[in-house]
């Protein structure tokens, strides 16, 4: 056999192997146009989701555990004797506003029961917010960007993204519940009650994860899915508030049983441990998640159950230009935050008249409120504290509004805008005007709510409204500093932009926990909230506000310069 003939045979053999290999379907391929309703690729998606949430999830878990631990520590300091706790229980039972804010107190003989009373309502709401953001981020937002369609063309099954999102959310809730139970056991509370308390935090997260699994099937955009999730949380919190305010003596008390937040309150940790209520809460979440799977497999990829309103054929005057686009993207979140802070402000202002009942001559509580408010007069000090707390919550909005810049950049939507006539600074400023002006509007709405609530119970309605709106606006520079830190990260270190939530968490943690543990002044000075003039009742100075505004301007300028000099990246 000649060498040429041997070479030809070898070439034919190699060609046959290549053709056979090409004809054999890849294990990562599915039939064109068909996506299986399975969890194929679930393990890989869970790893990817965990990697993406490696900063956000620890911040959430840390914030929730810090809330539980600091609340237990402060209650131990504030109500050391049983007589103090008995007076507190009497005040809660006699004041519907306090019950609406914190829920009913079922037992006052243990620190654990007091901690459950103070944390289950707000803690459950925070866990609900966390799971809403997580599930939307890994399902509808990915579907909206087109990445799920790309993944679905391979080995990833139709159910895998939702299963991965639920796995991450439920695992985070389980970790929070377990660690919260460990914290309470470490504080000397009973193991059974601690497990029931942790199970409450876990179960309420599962319930809201289930409802959000349905919510992401309803619309075509992640923003609308988050809005529906926020609406569900708001209705649940409102039902709990109405039911708890009505009390257990008949009337509308049954309304609280319509809300998962009301269910977990009625588990009674350290006061009976009604495990069957936890079972009901978990079952509701599982049923809702099953509905979500069923709806997902019945609809087309990229579509939602709710019809989308077709927009006008041409953009109106308000939508022309880069600032019109920024307003269109940022305005819904701003309006939602203004409405939420306003309602919460009304609740906090409405208990101003009952603050004396709550304290019951407890000198320790008066000292704590004095450290927060730093003004003379218990009512003024409480109202200044209420506005400060609203400012801590509203700082989250400021960070969220800034990080919309990074979201637009990584999703690829910023690049076509910047490839046109819009300049980088103009595009960035079209979004940054919202954390700047929007933060002031949110704080004005919060101050207005506190003023309306306080004026309704204390008299001099318009006087309190004016004083509290002014107090809200004075708090705004503290929000600007936190937002400016986020701008600096976006411009100078874009891969670390999510660390802005960590900056927010640390500064708010110092402002919230520092006065409770009687921390040193140098420690309190690390947060901008310490430097805000305490009004009403305190002395007003322009100097700290000017300094904070100047620092915010420097950080924002540094971030914008960095953004102007770096590449636009989608990673």
Phi, psi and omega in degrees: 000129181285162180295328180293318180295318178298322179294322179295318179297319179297320180294317179298319180298318180294321179296319179297318180297318180295318180295321180295320180294323180290326181287333180288124182294139178292148178292347179263006185252151173236168179299140182302135176082358182240127175240124185287144177277062183231181177257026178303134181082009185298316184299318180294318180294324178295318178298318180296316180295319179297323178293318180294329183262017187295340177260315185296315184295313177302325178295316179298312183297317179299316182295318181290319178292323177296322177298315180295310183296316181292325178295315179298317180297317182292321179295325178296323179285323187283324184234070184286330184258153180295328180297322177296320181291324177296319178296321178297315180298321178296319180295318181296318181294332184264353186239104180299328181295319178293322177294322178296325183283314187247344185094170180286149177260113186271339180203136182242016185268354179224150177296327180297315180296321177296319180295319178298320179300318184280334191252336187294323180294302181289320180298317178297322178295317179296319178296322177299317178299318181299312184290327176299313180294319182296311186290322177294320181300322185261000180235277187296321179296321177293322179294320180296323182283347180094354182290328180292327178296320178295316179293321182292340178285350179255231186265002183277125180286165184295325184275347188300314181299316179293320179296320179294319179296316179295322180297317179294315183294314182293322177297320178297318179295321178296317179297318179297315180297317181295313182292325176296321177296320179297318179300316182291324176295320178297334178274007174092015181269161184298144183293318181300313179295322180296319178295320178295321179296313178296323179295327177299313180296321178293315185293320181293327175294319178297319181299313181286333174296320178296315180295325180287332175298330175280319185299323182289349177272349190274329187238174180259356182233149177294326180297316179293324178295319175297323178296318178294319177299319178295323178295318178298316179297319180296318179295318179299317180291322179296317179298318177298319181296314181296314181295318180291323179295326180289336179081187184259006183270027181102197181072226185265020181298332181294341182301328181297337179285355177271358185237136173303329178293325175289326179298310185292333174296328184271010170288332179059059176302139184061012179218041179128330178048070181279091186293333183296331178293323176297320177300319179297317181296316179296319181297321179298319179295319180295317180297316180297319178296321178297321176298320178300315177299317183297316180293321181299318182284349180263347183254167177279150177296132180091351180253160175238168180289325181280134180292142178271137179284125177292136180282170178294157182295329179228150182290141177286175182300329182285345183256000180277133180096165185291330179287329175295320177296316178299319178296319181298322183281325188263337188298317181302317179296320179298313181296321178297316179295320179298317180294315182295315180293324178298313180295316180296324177296321178299315180299316182291323179289329184290343179263010180299324181289331182267009183293329176296320179297321182295322184282319179053049178060023177281108185294327182294319179294320179298322178295317181297312180296325177297324178292322178290308186279326177057033177226163178278146180095121187297317182295315178298318181296319179296315182293323175296322177295320180299317179294322178297318178296320177297323178296324177296318179292319184291338177298332177297320177298316182300316179294317181300319181294322178292317184291351174298330176301310181294323177297317177295324181291311183289335179280351179088000181281337182287326186299311178297329178292316182286341178285348178270217184275351183286131176277163182297314183295320179296317179297315180296317182292333178296336175266321186290344177295337181283312173298336179281299182279321182298323178299320178295320179294320179297316180291326175295320177296319177296315178298322177298318179297314178299318180296319178296315180295314181292319180295327181292330183256338183257348186085181183051056190305304185291331176296315179292323179300314180296317181294321185282328174297320176298318179297320179296316180294325180295332181285343188304319180304332176295322177291324180297322180296316180294319178295322180294325175299322178294321178296318179299317178296320180297319184277322187263328181221072189299329180292343181252020182300324181297341178296349176300328176294326176293318177300314178302313183297318182295313183294320178290323179299317179296317181294326183277315187272331184307306179298330181294320183264009179056048181292160180294158184296325180299326180289317179294329181292348180290339182256142182293339182295333179295330188268357179287130176302134184273105177230147008278160174100336182264179180270131183265132175229140178281334190306307181297328180292320179296317180296316180295322177295321179295316178298320178298319180296320179295314180296320179294318179297319178298318179296318181292322177296317178298320180293323180293335185260347183260171178281152171278124187236146176260007180249000000 
